[in-house]
Short mmCIF file of C-alpha atoms in Angstrom, two decimals:
data_model
loop_
_atom_site.label_atom_id
_atom_site.label_comp_id
_atom_site.label_asym_id
_atom_site.label_seq_id
_atom_site.Cartn_x
_atom_site.Cartn_y
_atom_site.Cartn_z
CA MET A 1 -30.81 119.07 -52.77
CA HIS A 2 -31.35 115.39 -52.87
CA TYR A 3 -31.30 115.03 -56.26
CA VAL A 4 -31.63 111.14 -56.84
CA GLU A 5 -35.38 111.34 -54.89
CA ILE A 6 -36.32 114.20 -56.67
CA ILE A 7 -35.36 112.09 -59.90
CA ALA A 8 -36.89 108.83 -59.01
CA MET A 9 -40.18 111.31 -57.09
CA LEU A 10 -40.71 112.44 -60.82
CA VAL A 11 -40.35 109.61 -62.30
CA VAL A 12 -43.18 108.20 -59.91
CA VAL A 13 -45.51 111.16 -60.67
CA GLN A 14 -44.99 111.02 -64.47
CA PHE A 15 -46.06 106.95 -64.27
CA LEU A 16 -49.21 108.33 -62.55
CA PHE A 17 -49.70 111.07 -64.93
CA PHE A 18 -49.96 108.65 -67.48
CA GLY A 19 -52.19 105.98 -66.03
CA ALA A 20 -54.55 109.58 -65.70
CA LEU A 21 -54.15 109.72 -69.35
CA VAL A 22 -55.28 105.94 -69.80
CA GLY A 23 -58.47 106.51 -67.91
CA ARG A 24 -59.08 109.84 -69.87
CA ALA A 25 -58.67 107.41 -72.84
CA ARG A 26 -61.09 105.37 -71.62
CA GLY A 27 -64.16 107.39 -71.62
CA LYS A 28 -63.04 109.30 -74.68
CA TYR A 29 -63.13 106.16 -76.86
CA GLY A 30 -65.80 104.16 -74.56
CA VAL A 31 -63.25 101.38 -73.43
CA LYS A 32 -64.73 100.27 -70.10
CA ALA A 33 -62.79 98.45 -67.55
CA PRO A 34 -61.31 95.91 -66.81
CA ALA A 35 -60.85 95.65 -71.00
CA VAL A 36 -57.41 96.61 -72.44
CA THR A 37 -58.16 96.52 -75.80
CA GLY A 38 -60.94 98.47 -78.24
CA HIS A 39 -59.97 101.79 -79.74
CA GLU A 40 -56.51 102.15 -81.36
CA GLY A 41 -56.14 105.46 -79.72
CA PHE A 42 -57.01 103.97 -76.18
CA GLU A 43 -54.35 101.16 -76.72
CA ARG A 44 -51.64 103.40 -77.25
CA THR A 45 -52.15 105.42 -74.36
CA TYR A 46 -52.40 102.11 -72.23
CA ARG A 47 -49.15 100.69 -73.72
CA VAL A 48 -47.47 104.07 -73.28
CA GLN A 49 -48.12 103.29 -69.41
CA MET A 50 -47.54 99.42 -69.60
CA ASN A 51 -44.04 99.95 -71.39
CA THR A 52 -43.38 102.88 -68.85
CA LEU A 53 -44.04 100.74 -66.00
CA GLU A 54 -41.89 97.81 -67.19
CA LEU A 55 -38.88 100.16 -67.47
CA MET A 56 -39.66 102.00 -64.51
CA ILE A 57 -39.38 98.85 -62.29
CA ALA A 58 -35.68 98.67 -63.90
CA LEU A 59 -34.64 101.95 -63.42
CA LEU A 60 -35.81 102.80 -59.72
CA PRO A 61 -33.65 100.21 -57.61
CA ALA A 62 -30.78 100.90 -60.73
CA LEU A 63 -30.87 104.91 -59.76
CA PHE A 64 -30.80 104.04 -56.25
CA VAL A 65 -28.08 101.28 -56.31
CA ALA A 66 -26.02 103.72 -58.67
CA ALA A 67 -26.57 106.62 -56.36
CA ARG A 68 -24.45 104.75 -53.59
CA PHE A 69 -21.54 104.92 -55.68
CA TRP A 70 -21.55 108.01 -57.95
CA PRO A 71 -22.05 111.25 -57.23
CA ALA A 72 -25.57 112.13 -56.96
CA GLU A 73 -25.49 114.76 -59.73
CA TRP A 74 -24.32 112.37 -62.19
CA VAL A 75 -26.78 109.83 -61.14
CA ALA A 76 -29.97 112.65 -61.06
CA GLY A 77 -28.81 113.58 -65.06
CA ILE A 78 -28.96 110.01 -66.27
CA GLY A 79 -32.38 109.89 -64.69
CA ALA A 80 -33.71 113.11 -66.37
CA VAL A 81 -32.77 111.79 -69.38
CA TYR A 82 -34.99 108.91 -69.09
CA LEU A 83 -37.73 110.98 -67.94
CA ILE A 84 -37.28 113.43 -71.20
CA GLY A 85 -36.98 109.98 -72.76
CA ARG A 86 -40.70 108.92 -71.64
CA PHE A 87 -42.10 112.31 -72.88
CA ILE A 88 -40.90 111.84 -76.14
CA TYR A 89 -41.72 108.58 -76.13
CA TRP A 90 -45.13 109.03 -75.08
CA ARG A 91 -45.74 112.16 -77.75
CA ALA A 92 -44.57 109.73 -80.46
CA TYR A 93 -46.44 106.63 -79.38
CA VAL A 94 -49.91 107.90 -79.40
CA VAL A 95 -49.32 110.06 -82.59
CA ALA A 96 -47.37 107.13 -84.61
CA PRO A 97 -45.95 103.98 -83.13
CA ALA A 98 -43.15 103.42 -85.72
CA SER A 99 -41.56 107.06 -84.82
CA ARG A 100 -41.38 106.00 -80.95
CA ALA A 101 -37.49 104.90 -81.18
CA LEU A 102 -35.79 108.36 -80.26
CA GLY A 103 -37.96 108.13 -76.99
CA PHE A 104 -37.43 104.59 -76.33
CA ALA A 105 -33.59 104.99 -76.85
CA LEU A 106 -33.78 107.74 -74.15
CA SER A 107 -35.37 105.77 -71.95
CA MET A 108 -33.62 102.60 -72.03
CA LEU A 109 -30.16 103.46 -72.70
CA PRO A 110 -30.17 105.60 -68.99
CA VAL A 111 -31.66 102.42 -67.59
CA MET A 112 -28.54 100.61 -68.84
CA VAL A 113 -25.84 102.55 -67.80
CA LEU A 114 -27.71 103.08 -64.26
CA VAL A 115 -27.59 99.46 -64.04
CA LEU A 116 -23.69 99.14 -65.55
CA MET A 117 -22.75 101.86 -62.95
CA GLY A 118 -24.58 99.90 -60.28
CA LEU A 119 -22.75 96.62 -61.08
CA ALA A 120 -19.42 98.30 -61.30
CA GLY A 121 -19.90 100.31 -58.41
CA ALA A 122 -20.65 97.00 -56.16
CA ILE A 123 -17.78 95.24 -57.83
CA LEU A 124 -15.12 97.81 -57.75
CA ARG A 125 -15.51 99.46 -54.61
#
């Protein structure tokens, strides 16, 4: 099974899901495109999507580079932690932004670990 590719596609699906939530929040709170400010509920949902995009740009190449040098199961497992972290981040940020730390940590740490794994693999092998 192609674990790393499955995780990568789930990351994209998650991002698209967050995008759909932004569209729904636009309607719910009356924030017309192209505005990205307005109701706080919309802004929180929008920030989740944008923060996810910011991390996803680093995650995906790190995921694939790390997978060239390390067992796919390990790399995919670390990617799965990222996915779970993003869902925790989303729920926390929408309810109370100050409570987002756990979700952020469970998103950022896997990215950093995968970057280090990719670098280590490229340098040492």
